[in-house]
mmCIF file with all atom_site columns, C-alpha atoms in Angstrom:
data_model
loop_
_atom_site.group_PDB
_atom_site.id
_atom_site.type_symbol
_atom_site.label_atom_id
_atom_site.label_alt_id
_atom_site.label_comp_id
_atom_site.label_asym_id
_atom_site.label_entity_id
_atom_site.label_seq_id
_atom_site.pdbx_PDB_ins_code
_atom_site.Cartn_x
_atom_site.Cartn_y
_atom_site.Cartn_z
_atom_site.occupancy
_atom_site.B_iso_or_equiv
_atom_site.pdbx_formal_charge
_atom_site.auth_seq_id
_atom_site.auth_comp_id
_atom_site.auth_asym_id
_atom_site.auth_atom_id
_atom_site.pdbx_PDB_model_num
ATOM 1   C CA . UNK A 1 1   ? 0.000  0.000  0.000   1.00 0.00 ? 154 UNK A CA 1
ATOM 2   C CA . UNK A 1 2   ? 2.779  2.420  0.926   1.00 0.00 ? 155 UNK A CA 1
ATOM 3   C CA . UNK A 1 3   ? 4.621  1.740  -2.321  1.00 0.00 ? 156 UNK A CA 1
ATOM 4   C CA . UNK A 1 4   ? 1.488  2.447  -4.357  1.00 0.00 ? 157 UNK A CA 1
ATOM 5   C CA . UNK A 1 5   ? 0.971  5.753  -2.571  1.00 0.00 ? 158 UNK A CA 1
ATOM 6   C CA . UNK A 1 6   ? 4.542  6.851  -3.128  1.00 0.00 ? 159 UNK A CA 1
ATOM 7   C CA . UNK A 1 7   ? 4.466  5.858  -6.792  1.00 0.00 ? 160 UNK A CA 1
ATOM 8   C CA . UNK A 1 8   ? 1.571  8.274  -7.374  1.00 0.00 ? 161 UNK A CA 1
ATOM 9   C CA . UNK A 1 9   ? 3.775  11.303 -6.665  1.00 0.00 ? 162 UNK A CA 1
ATOM 10  C CA . UNK A 1 10  ? 6.526  12.630 -8.919  1.00 0.00 ? 163 UNK A CA 1
ATOM 11  C CA . UNK A 1 11  ? 10.016 12.470 -7.468  1.00 0.00 ? 164 UNK A CA 1
ATOM 12  C CA . UNK A 1 12  ? 12.391 15.413 -7.364  1.00 0.00 ? 165 UNK A CA 1
ATOM 13  C CA . UNK A 1 13  ? 14.242 15.942 -10.629 1.00 0.00 ? 166 UNK A CA 1
ATOM 14  C CA . UNK A 1 14  ? 17.635 17.302 -9.566  1.00 0.00 ? 167 UNK A CA 1
ATOM 15  C CA . UNK A 1 15  ? 18.826 20.094 -11.802 1.00 0.00 ? 168 UNK A CA 1
ATOM 16  C CA . UNK A 1 16  ? 22.391 19.929 -13.082 1.00 0.00 ? 169 UNK A CA 1
ATOM 17  C CA . UNK A 1 17  ? 22.691 23.727 -13.074 1.00 0.00 ? 170 UNK A CA 1
ATOM 18  C CA . UNK A 1 18  ? 22.171 24.162 -9.362  1.00 0.00 ? 171 UNK A CA 1
ATOM 19  C CA . UNK A 1 19  ? 25.692 24.244 -7.960  1.00 0.00 ? 172 UNK A CA 1
ATOM 20  C CA . UNK A 1 20  ? 26.794 24.391 -4.377  1.00 0.00 ? 173 UNK A CA 1
ATOM 21  C CA . UNK A 1 21  ? 29.752 26.673 -3.827  1.00 0.00 ? 174 UNK A CA 1
ATOM 22  C CA . UNK A 1 22  ? 32.474 25.835 -1.316  1.00 0.00 ? 175 UNK A CA 1
ATOM 23  C CA . UNK A 1 23  ? 35.536 27.714 -0.190  1.00 0.00 ? 176 UNK A CA 1
ATOM 24  C CA . UNK A 1 24  ? 38.086 25.884 1.958   1.00 0.00 ? 177 UNK A CA 1
ATOM 25  C CA . UNK A 1 25  ? 41.162 27.381 3.579   1.00 0.00 ? 178 UNK A CA 1
ATOM 26  C CA . UNK A 1 26  ? 43.617 26.352 6.286   1.00 0.00 ? 179 UNK A CA 1
ATOM 27  C CA . UNK A 1 27  ? 45.655 28.149 8.912   1.00 0.00 ? 180 UNK A CA 1
ATOM 28  C CA . UNK A 1 28  ? 42.625 30.026 10.250  1.00 0.00 ? 181 UNK A CA 1
ATOM 29  C CA . UNK A 1 29  ? 42.702 31.000 13.928  1.00 0.00 ? 182 UNK A CA 1
ATOM 30  C CA . UNK A 1 30  ? 39.745 30.516 16.253  1.00 0.00 ? 183 UNK A CA 1
ATOM 31  C CA . UNK A 1 31  ? 39.538 34.292 16.657  1.00 0.00 ? 184 UNK A CA 1
ATOM 32  C CA . UNK A 1 32  ? 39.295 34.762 12.880  1.00 0.00 ? 185 UNK A CA 1
ATOM 33  C CA . UNK A 1 33  ? 36.576 32.102 12.710  1.00 0.00 ? 186 UNK A CA 1
ATOM 34  C CA . UNK A 1 34  ? 34.510 33.830 15.398  1.00 0.00 ? 187 UNK A CA 1
ATOM 35  C CA . UNK A 1 35  ? 35.062 37.220 13.753  1.00 0.00 ? 188 UNK A CA 1
ATOM 36  C CA . UNK A 1 36  ? 33.694 35.825 10.491  1.00 0.00 ? 189 UNK A CA 1
ATOM 37  C CA . UNK A 1 37  ? 30.684 34.322 12.277  1.00 0.00 ? 190 UNK A CA 1
ATOM 38  C CA . UNK A 1 38  ? 29.902 37.694 13.809  1.00 0.00 ? 191 UNK A CA 1
ATOM 39  C CA . UNK A 1 39  ? 30.378 39.505 10.511  1.00 0.00 ? 192 UNK A CA 1
ATOM 40  C CA . UNK A 1 40  ? 28.051 37.162 8.624   1.00 0.00 ? 193 UNK A CA 1
ATOM 41  C CA . UNK A 1 41  ? 25.368 37.209 11.330  1.00 0.00 ? 194 UNK A CA 1
ATOM 42  C CA . UNK A 1 42  ? 22.184 35.190 11.551  1.00 0.00 ? 195 UNK A CA 1
ATOM 43  C CA . UNK A 1 43  ? 20.869 36.326 8.168   1.00 0.00 ? 196 UNK A CA 1
ATOM 44  C CA . UNK A 1 44  ? 23.763 34.842 6.225   1.00 0.00 ? 197 UNK A CA 1
ATOM 45  C CA . UNK A 1 45  ? 23.051 32.263 3.542   1.00 0.00 ? 198 UNK A CA 1
ATOM 46  C CA . UNK A 1 46  ? 26.443 30.679 4.184   1.00 0.00 ? 199 UNK A CA 1
ATOM 47  C CA . UNK A 1 47  ? 27.248 27.663 6.373   1.00 0.00 ? 200 UNK A CA 1
ATOM 48  C CA . UNK A 1 48  ? 30.580 27.486 8.172   1.00 0.00 ? 201 UNK A CA 1
ATOM 49  C CA . UNK A 1 49  ? 32.525 24.500 9.463   1.00 0.00 ? 202 UNK A CA 1
ATOM 50  C CA . UNK A 1 50  ? 35.745 24.779 11.468  1.00 0.00 ? 203 UNK A CA 1
ATOM 51  C CA . UNK A 1 51  ? 38.165 22.064 12.552  1.00 0.00 ? 204 UNK A CA 1
ATOM 52  C CA . UNK A 1 52  ? 41.704 22.656 13.845  1.00 0.00 ? 205 UNK A CA 1
ATOM 53  C CA . UNK A 1 53  ? 42.386 25.701 11.662  1.00 0.00 ? 206 UNK A CA 1
ATOM 54  C CA . UNK A 1 54  ? 40.575 24.434 8.558   1.00 0.00 ? 207 UNK A CA 1
ATOM 55  C CA . UNK A 1 55  ? 37.617 26.611 7.594   1.00 0.00 ? 208 UNK A CA 1
ATOM 56  C CA . UNK A 1 56  ? 34.955 25.596 5.099   1.00 0.00 ? 209 UNK A CA 1
ATOM 57  C CA . UNK A 1 57  ? 32.389 28.099 3.836   1.00 0.00 ? 210 UNK A CA 1
ATOM 58  C CA . UNK A 1 58  ? 29.483 26.681 1.877   1.00 0.00 ? 211 UNK A CA 1
ATOM 59  C CA . UNK A 1 59  ? 26.728 28.400 -0.058  1.00 0.00 ? 212 UNK A CA 1
ATOM 60  C CA . UNK A 1 60  ? 23.923 25.800 -0.287  1.00 0.00 ? 213 UNK A CA 1
ATOM 61  C CA . UNK A 1 61  ? 22.143 25.065 -3.541  1.00 0.00 ? 214 UNK A CA 1
ATOM 62  C CA . UNK A 1 62  ? 18.388 25.293 -3.969  1.00 0.00 ? 215 UNK A CA 1
ATOM 63  C CA . UNK A 1 63  ? 17.992 21.500 -4.029  1.00 0.00 ? 216 UNK A CA 1
ATOM 64  C CA . UNK A 1 64  ? 20.080 21.281 -0.845  1.00 0.00 ? 217 UNK A CA 1
ATOM 65  C CA . UNK A 1 65  ? 17.707 23.657 0.941   1.00 0.00 ? 218 UNK A CA 1
ATOM 66  C CA . UNK A 1 66  ? 14.621 21.885 -0.409  1.00 0.00 ? 219 UNK A CA 1
ATOM 67  C CA . UNK A 1 67  ? 15.820 18.576 1.003   1.00 0.00 ? 220 UNK A CA 1
ATOM 68  C CA . UNK A 1 68  ? 16.797 20.191 4.306   1.00 0.00 ? 221 UNK A CA 1
ATOM 69  C CA . UNK A 1 69  ? 13.322 21.699 4.693   1.00 0.00 ? 222 UNK A CA 1
ATOM 70  C CA . UNK A 1 70  ? 11.546 18.519 3.640   1.00 0.00 ? 223 UNK A CA 1
ATOM 71  C CA . UNK A 1 71  ? 13.513 16.391 6.108   1.00 0.00 ? 224 UNK A CA 1
ATOM 72  C CA . UNK A 1 72  ? 12.848 18.831 8.936   1.00 0.00 ? 225 UNK A CA 1
ATOM 73  C CA . UNK A 1 73  ? 9.121  19.022 8.260   1.00 0.00 ? 226 UNK A CA 1
ATOM 74  C CA . UNK A 1 74  ? 8.736  15.248 7.973   1.00 0.00 ? 227 UNK A CA 1
ATOM 75  C CA . UNK A 1 75  ? 10.717 14.618 11.150  1.00 0.00 ? 228 UNK A CA 1
ATOM 76  C CA . UNK A 1 76  ? 8.765  17.230 13.094  1.00 0.00 ? 229 UNK A CA 1
ATOM 77  C CA . UNK A 1 77  ? 5.472  15.736 11.901  1.00 0.00 ? 230 UNK A CA 1
ATOM 78  C CA . UNK A 1 78  ? 6.635  12.355 13.223  1.00 0.00 ? 231 UNK A CA 1
ATOM 79  C CA . UNK A 1 79  ? 7.619  13.871 16.563  1.00 0.00 ? 232 UNK A CA 1
ATOM 80  C CA . UNK A 1 80  ? 4.308  15.714 16.868  1.00 0.00 ? 233 UNK A CA 1
ATOM 81  C CA . UNK A 1 81  ? 2.204  12.677 15.987  1.00 0.00 ? 234 UNK A CA 1
ATOM 82  C CA . UNK A 1 82  ? 4.104  10.579 18.524  1.00 0.00 ? 235 UNK A CA 1
ATOM 83  C CA . UNK A 1 83  ? 4.015  13.271 21.232  1.00 0.00 ? 236 UNK A CA 1
ATOM 84  C CA . UNK A 1 84  ? 7.801  13.396 21.482  1.00 0.00 ? 237 UNK A CA 1
ATOM 85  C CA . UNK A 1 85  ? 8.939  16.643 23.081  1.00 0.00 ? 238 UNK A CA 1
ATOM 86  C CA . UNK A 1 86  ? 11.555 18.405 20.942  1.00 0.00 ? 239 UNK A CA 1
ATOM 87  C CA . UNK A 1 87  ? 13.337 21.671 20.314  1.00 0.00 ? 240 UNK A CA 1
ATOM 88  C CA . UNK A 1 88  ? 14.220 22.402 16.682  1.00 0.00 ? 241 UNK A CA 1
ATOM 89  C CA . UNK A 1 89  ? 17.356 24.536 16.566  1.00 0.00 ? 242 UNK A CA 1
ATOM 90  C CA . UNK A 1 90  ? 17.773 24.735 12.786  1.00 0.00 ? 243 UNK A CA 1
ATOM 91  C CA . UNK A 1 91  ? 21.243 25.888 11.740  1.00 0.00 ? 244 UNK A CA 1
ATOM 92  C CA . UNK A 1 92  ? 22.294 27.196 15.140  1.00 0.00 ? 245 UNK A CA 1
ATOM 93  C CA . UNK A 1 93  ? 26.077 27.611 15.326  1.00 0.00 ? 246 UNK A CA 1
ATOM 94  C CA . UNK A 1 94  ? 27.580 24.910 17.535  1.00 0.00 ? 247 UNK A CA 1
ATOM 95  C CA . UNK A 1 95  ? 31.153 25.475 18.718  1.00 0.00 ? 248 UNK A CA 1
ATOM 96  C CA . UNK A 1 96  ? 33.665 24.593 21.416  1.00 0.00 ? 249 UNK A CA 1
ATOM 97  C CA . UNK A 1 97  ? 36.873 26.575 21.562  1.00 0.00 ? 250 UNK A CA 1
ATOM 98  C CA . UNK A 1 98  ? 38.655 23.958 23.672  1.00 0.00 ? 251 UNK A CA 1
ATOM 99  C CA . UNK A 1 99  ? 37.917 21.339 20.991  1.00 0.00 ? 252 UNK A CA 1
ATOM 100 C CA . UNK A 1 100 ? 38.736 23.720 18.094  1.00 0.00 ? 253 UNK A CA 1
ATOM 101 C CA . UNK A 1 101 ? 35.525 22.689 16.355  1.00 0.00 ? 254 UNK A CA 1
ATOM 102 C CA . UNK A 1 102 ? 32.477 24.532 15.091  1.00 0.00 ? 255 UNK A CA 1
ATOM 103 C CA . UNK A 1 103 ? 29.592 23.720 12.761  1.00 0.00 ? 256 UNK A CA 1
ATOM 104 C CA . UNK A 1 104 ? 26.262 25.001 11.522  1.00 0.00 ? 257 UNK A CA 1
ATOM 105 C CA . UNK A 1 105 ? 24.141 21.915 10.859  1.00 0.00 ? 258 UNK A CA 1
ATOM 106 C CA . UNK A 1 106 ? 21.392 21.886 8.285   1.00 0.00 ? 259 UNK A CA 1
ATOM 107 C CA . UNK A 1 107 ? 18.956 20.905 11.040  1.00 0.00 ? 260 UNK A CA 1
ATOM 108 C CA . UNK A 1 108 ? 19.446 19.927 14.670  1.00 0.00 ? 261 UNK A CA 1
ATOM 109 C CA . UNK A 1 109 ? 17.195 18.901 17.546  1.00 0.00 ? 262 UNK A CA 1
ATOM 110 C CA . UNK A 1 110 ? 17.123 18.464 21.305  1.00 0.00 ? 263 UNK A CA 1
ATOM 111 C CA . UNK A 1 111 ? 14.779 15.847 22.750  1.00 0.00 ? 264 UNK A CA 1
ATOM 112 C CA . UNK A 1 112 ? 13.046 15.772 26.150  1.00 0.00 ? 265 UNK A CA 1
ATOM 113 C CA . UNK A 1 113 ? 14.684 19.004 27.377  1.00 0.00 ? 266 UNK A CA 1
ATOM 114 C CA . UNK A 1 114 ? 16.449 21.961 25.765  1.00 0.00 ? 267 UNK A CA 1
ATOM 115 C CA . UNK A 1 115 ? 20.241 21.674 25.788  1.00 0.00 ? 268 UNK A CA 1
ATOM 116 C CA . UNK A 1 116 ? 23.268 23.699 24.710  1.00 0.00 ? 269 UNK A CA 1
ATOM 117 C CA . UNK A 1 117 ? 24.379 20.909 22.372  1.00 0.00 ? 270 UNK A CA 1
ATOM 118 C CA . UNK A 1 118 ? 21.632 19.117 20.422  1.00 0.00 ? 271 UNK A CA 1
ATOM 119 C CA . UNK A 1 119 ? 21.041 15.381 20.535  1.00 0.00 ? 272 UNK A CA 1
ATOM 120 C CA . UNK A 1 120 ? 20.640 15.088 16.758  1.00 0.00 ? 273 UNK A CA 1
ATOM 121 C CA . UNK A 1 121 ? 22.303 16.866 13.838  1.00 0.00 ? 274 UNK A CA 1
ATOM 122 C CA . UNK A 1 122 ? 21.230 16.404 10.215  1.00 0.00 ? 275 UNK A CA 1
ATOM 123 C CA . UNK A 1 123 ? 23.449 17.133 7.217   1.00 0.00 ? 276 UNK A CA 1
ATOM 124 C CA . UNK A 1 124 ? 22.401 17.215 3.562   1.00 0.00 ? 277 UNK A CA 1
ATOM 125 C CA . UNK A 1 125 ? 25.376 16.357 1.368   1.00 0.00 ? 278 UNK A CA 1
ATOM 126 C CA . UNK A 1 126 ? 25.556 16.938 -2.365  1.00 0.00 ? 279 UNK A CA 1
ATOM 127 C CA . UNK A 1 127 ? 29.210 17.829 -2.805  1.00 0.00 ? 280 UNK A CA 1
ATOM 128 C CA . UNK A 1 128 ? 32.227 16.537 -0.923  1.00 0.00 ? 281 UNK A CA 1
ATOM 129 C CA . UNK A 1 129 ? 34.510 18.840 1.009   1.00 0.00 ? 282 UNK A CA 1
ATOM 130 C CA . UNK A 1 130 ? 37.549 18.643 3.211   1.00 0.00 ? 283 UNK A CA 1
ATOM 131 C CA . UNK A 1 131 ? 35.714 19.294 6.480   1.00 0.00 ? 284 UNK A CA 1
ATOM 132 C CA . UNK A 1 132 ? 35.390 16.086 8.483   1.00 0.00 ? 285 UNK A CA 1
ATOM 133 C CA . UNK A 1 133 ? 31.765 16.366 9.555   1.00 0.00 ? 286 UNK A CA 1
ATOM 134 C CA . UNK A 1 134 ? 31.785 13.431 11.943  1.00 0.00 ? 287 UNK A CA 1
ATOM 135 C CA . UNK A 1 135 ? 35.028 14.551 13.581  1.00 0.00 ? 288 UNK A CA 1
ATOM 136 C CA . UNK A 1 136 ? 33.532 17.974 14.213  1.00 0.00 ? 289 UNK A CA 1
ATOM 137 C CA . UNK A 1 137 ? 30.338 16.542 15.702  1.00 0.00 ? 290 UNK A CA 1
ATOM 138 C CA . UNK A 1 138 ? 32.320 14.071 17.801  1.00 0.00 ? 291 UNK A CA 1
ATOM 139 C CA . UNK A 1 139 ? 34.270 16.973 19.315  1.00 0.00 ? 292 UNK A CA 1
ATOM 140 C CA . UNK A 1 140 ? 30.993 18.786 19.934  1.00 0.00 ? 293 UNK A CA 1
ATOM 141 C CA . UNK A 1 141 ? 29.503 15.666 21.616  1.00 0.00 ? 294 UNK A CA 1
ATOM 142 C CA . UNK A 1 142 ? 26.416 15.439 19.397  1.00 0.00 ? 295 UNK A CA 1
ATOM 143 C CA . UNK A 1 143 ? 24.825 12.078 20.200  1.00 0.00 ? 296 UNK A CA 1
ATOM 144 C CA . UNK A 1 144 ? 23.533 11.180 16.736  1.00 0.00 ? 297 UNK A CA 1
ATOM 145 C CA . UNK A 1 145 ? 24.189 12.408 13.193  1.00 0.00 ? 298 UNK A CA 1
ATOM 146 C CA . UNK A 1 146 ? 22.129 11.714 10.074  1.00 0.00 ? 299 UNK A CA 1
ATOM 147 C CA . UNK A 1 147 ? 23.794 12.238 6.704   1.00 0.00 ? 300 UNK A CA 1
ATOM 148 C CA . UNK A 1 148 ? 21.420 12.570 3.749   1.00 0.00 ? 301 UNK A CA 1
ATOM 149 C CA . UNK A 1 149 ? 23.246 11.400 0.607   1.00 0.00 ? 302 UNK A CA 1
ATOM 150 C CA . UNK A 1 150 ? 22.033 9.811  -2.634  1.00 0.00 ? 303 UNK A CA 1
ATOM 151 C CA . UNK A 1 151 ? 18.416 9.983  -1.452  1.00 0.00 ? 304 UNK A CA 1
ATOM 152 C CA . UNK A 1 152 ? 19.021 7.927  1.688   1.00 0.00 ? 305 UNK A CA 1
ATOM 153 C CA . UNK A 1 153 ? 20.056 8.379  5.303   1.00 0.00 ? 306 UNK A CA 1
ATOM 154 C CA . UNK A 1 154 ? 23.286 7.244  6.900   1.00 0.00 ? 307 UNK A CA 1
ATOM 155 C CA . UNK A 1 155 ? 22.983 7.074  10.694  1.00 0.00 ? 308 UNK A CA 1
ATOM 156 C CA . UNK A 1 156 ? 25.886 7.537  13.095  1.00 0.00 ? 309 UNK A CA 1
ATOM 157 C CA . UNK A 1 157 ? 25.625 7.112  16.861  1.00 0.00 ? 310 UNK A CA 1
ATOM 158 C CA . UNK A 1 158 ? 28.212 8.348  19.353  1.00 0.00 ? 311 UNK A CA 1
ATOM 159 C CA . UNK A 1 159 ? 29.478 5.398  21.376  1.00 0.00 ? 312 UNK A CA 1
ATOM 160 C CA . UNK A 1 160 ? 32.577 5.532  23.592  1.00 0.00 ? 313 UNK A CA 1
ATOM 161 C CA . UNK A 1 161 ? 33.533 8.894  22.088  1.00 0.00 ? 314 UNK A CA 1
ATOM 162 C CA . UNK A 1 162 ? 33.454 7.697  18.465  1.00 0.00 ? 315 UNK A CA 1
ATOM 163 C CA . UNK A 1 163 ? 30.708 7.298  15.875  1.00 0.00 ? 316 UNK A CA 1
ATOM 164 C CA . UNK A 1 164 ? 29.388 3.897  14.893  1.00 0.00 ? 317 UNK A CA 1
ATOM 165 C CA . UNK A 1 165 ? 27.163 3.505  11.850  1.00 0.00 ? 318 UNK A CA 1
ATOM 166 C CA . UNK A 1 166 ? 23.761 2.057  12.683  1.00 0.00 ? 319 UNK A CA 1
ATOM 167 C CA . UNK A 1 167 ? 20.876 0.693  10.642  1.00 0.00 ? 320 UNK A CA 1
ATOM 168 C CA . UNK A 1 168 ? 18.300 2.755  12.516  1.00 0.00 ? 321 UNK A CA 1
ATOM 169 C CA . UNK A 1 169 ? 18.195 5.748  14.810  1.00 0.00 ? 322 UNK A CA 1
ATOM 170 C CA . UNK A 1 170 ? 19.063 5.012  18.416  1.00 0.00 ? 323 UNK A CA 1
ATOM 171 C CA . UNK A 1 171 ? 17.327 8.181  19.576  1.00 0.00 ? 324 UNK A CA 1
ATOM 172 C CA . UNK A 1 172 ? 14.135 7.410  17.635  1.00 0.00 ? 325 UNK A CA 1
ATOM 173 C CA . UNK A 1 173 ? 14.193 3.616  17.294  1.00 0.00 ? 326 UNK A CA 1
ATOM 174 C CA . UNK A 1 174 ? 10.613 3.350  16.009  1.00 0.00 ? 327 UNK A CA 1
ATOM 175 C CA . UNK A 1 175 ? 11.147 5.791  13.136  1.00 0.00 ? 328 UNK A CA 1
ATOM 176 C CA . UNK A 1 176 ? 11.474 4.050  9.763   1.00 0.00 ? 329 UNK A CA 1
ATOM 177 C CA . UNK A 1 177 ? 14.056 6.271  8.080   1.00 0.00 ? 330 UNK A CA 1
ATOM 178 C CA . UNK A 1 178 ? 14.072 4.176  4.910   1.00 0.00 ? 331 UNK A CA 1
ATOM 179 C CA . UNK A 1 179 ? 10.379 4.934  4.506   1.00 0.00 ? 332 UNK A CA 1
ATOM 180 C CA . UNK A 1 180 ? 10.795 8.596  5.425   1.00 0.00 ? 333 UNK A CA 1
ATOM 181 C CA . UNK A 1 181 ? 13.509 8.912  2.779   1.00 0.00 ? 334 UNK A CA 1
ATOM 182 C CA . UNK A 1 182 ? 10.943 8.093  0.109   1.00 0.00 ? 335 UNK A CA 1
ATOM 183 C CA . UNK A 1 183 ? 8.764  11.005 1.224   1.00 0.00 ? 336 UNK A CA 1
ATOM 184 C CA . UNK A 1 184 ? 11.715 13.416 1.226   1.00 0.00 ? 337 UNK A CA 1
ATOM 185 C CA . UNK A 1 185 ? 12.025 13.031 -2.545  1.00 0.00 ? 338 UNK A CA 1
ATOM 186 C CA . UNK A 1 186 ? 8.364  13.706 -3.393  1.00 0.00 ? 339 UNK A CA 1
ATOM 187 C CA . UNK A 1 187 ? 8.332  16.940 -5.379  1.00 0.00 ? 340 UNK A CA 1
ATOM 188 C CA . UNK A 1 188 ? 5.133  18.351 -3.823  1.00 0.00 ? 341 UNK A CA 1
ATOM 189 C CA . UNK A 1 189 ? 5.910  19.148 -0.149  1.00 0.00 ? 342 UNK A CA 1
ATOM 190 C CA . UNK A 1 190 ? 2.225  19.445 0.804   1.00 0.00 ? 343 UNK A CA 1
ATOM 191 C CA . UNK A 1 191 ? 1.306  16.039 -0.591  1.00 0.00 ? 344 UNK A CA 1
ATOM 192 C CA . UNK A 1 192 ? 4.408  14.550 1.029   1.00 0.00 ? 345 UNK A CA 1
ATOM 193 C CA . UNK A 1 193 ? 3.556  15.810 4.505   1.00 0.00 ? 346 UNK A CA 1
ATOM 194 C CA . UNK A 1 194 ? -0.149 14.914 4.240   1.00 0.00 ? 347 UNK A CA 1
ATOM 195 C CA . UNK A 1 195 ? 0.572  11.356 3.151   1.00 0.00 ? 348 UNK A CA 1
ATOM 196 C CA . UNK A 1 196 ? 3.406  10.994 5.684   1.00 0.00 ? 349 UNK A CA 1
ATOM 197 C CA . UNK A 1 197 ? 1.093  11.977 8.526   1.00 0.00 ? 350 UNK A CA 1
ATOM 198 C CA . UNK A 1 198 ? -1.433 9.378  7.331   1.00 0.00 ? 351 UNK A CA 1
ATOM 199 C CA . UNK A 1 199 ? 1.295  6.756  7.247   1.00 0.00 ? 352 UNK A CA 1
ATOM 200 C CA . UNK A 1 200 ? 2.624  7.384  10.746  1.00 0.00 ? 353 UNK A CA 1
ATOM 201 C CA . UNK A 1 201 ? -0.886 7.546  12.209  1.00 0.00 ? 354 UNK A CA 1
ATOM 202 C CA . UNK A 1 202 ? -1.598 4.074  10.825  1.00 0.00 ? 355 UNK A CA 1
ATOM 203 C CA . UNK A 1 203 ? 1.605  2.711  12.314  1.00 0.00 ? 356 UNK A CA 1
#
């Protein structure tokens, strides 16, 4: 039944002329990184990642932002339907000077109570870069990271201070991320969220 429903919606047709732009440089001090964060401010369309003097600046593509929004809306619908208390922190800048690491996730969430460092970070990846995403999040002590690549989720859980890849979320063990991935790629966001809510109510 689920397959038939999904087949009735067109999938996203990724446009070749929708580039993501990245600038990577090394030898950057923590002070310079924080100065740039302050200069760009909250209204910036750029995302910054910092690890041990390596700075990556990324300007997301339109398809990147569409997927980011779709994932966030679908996840929040699941949390609402299941009465799971959450705080959505979006692309809040996460940083620890003592760990020389900083990152602006595509989406991030705290569960149960609000916290300085979120429990879950989500990254949409279309182009590779030099920034080691998992190393940054490990230094920031983010419990779980989802990487969205090639229309599917990769799940990493922090165990004994290192990430282990898992088949399902440890924070949300009843969430079928393989199924949710199919709704992320539906081109009509309204139809996707309506049908997703129907699906999770049934289950």
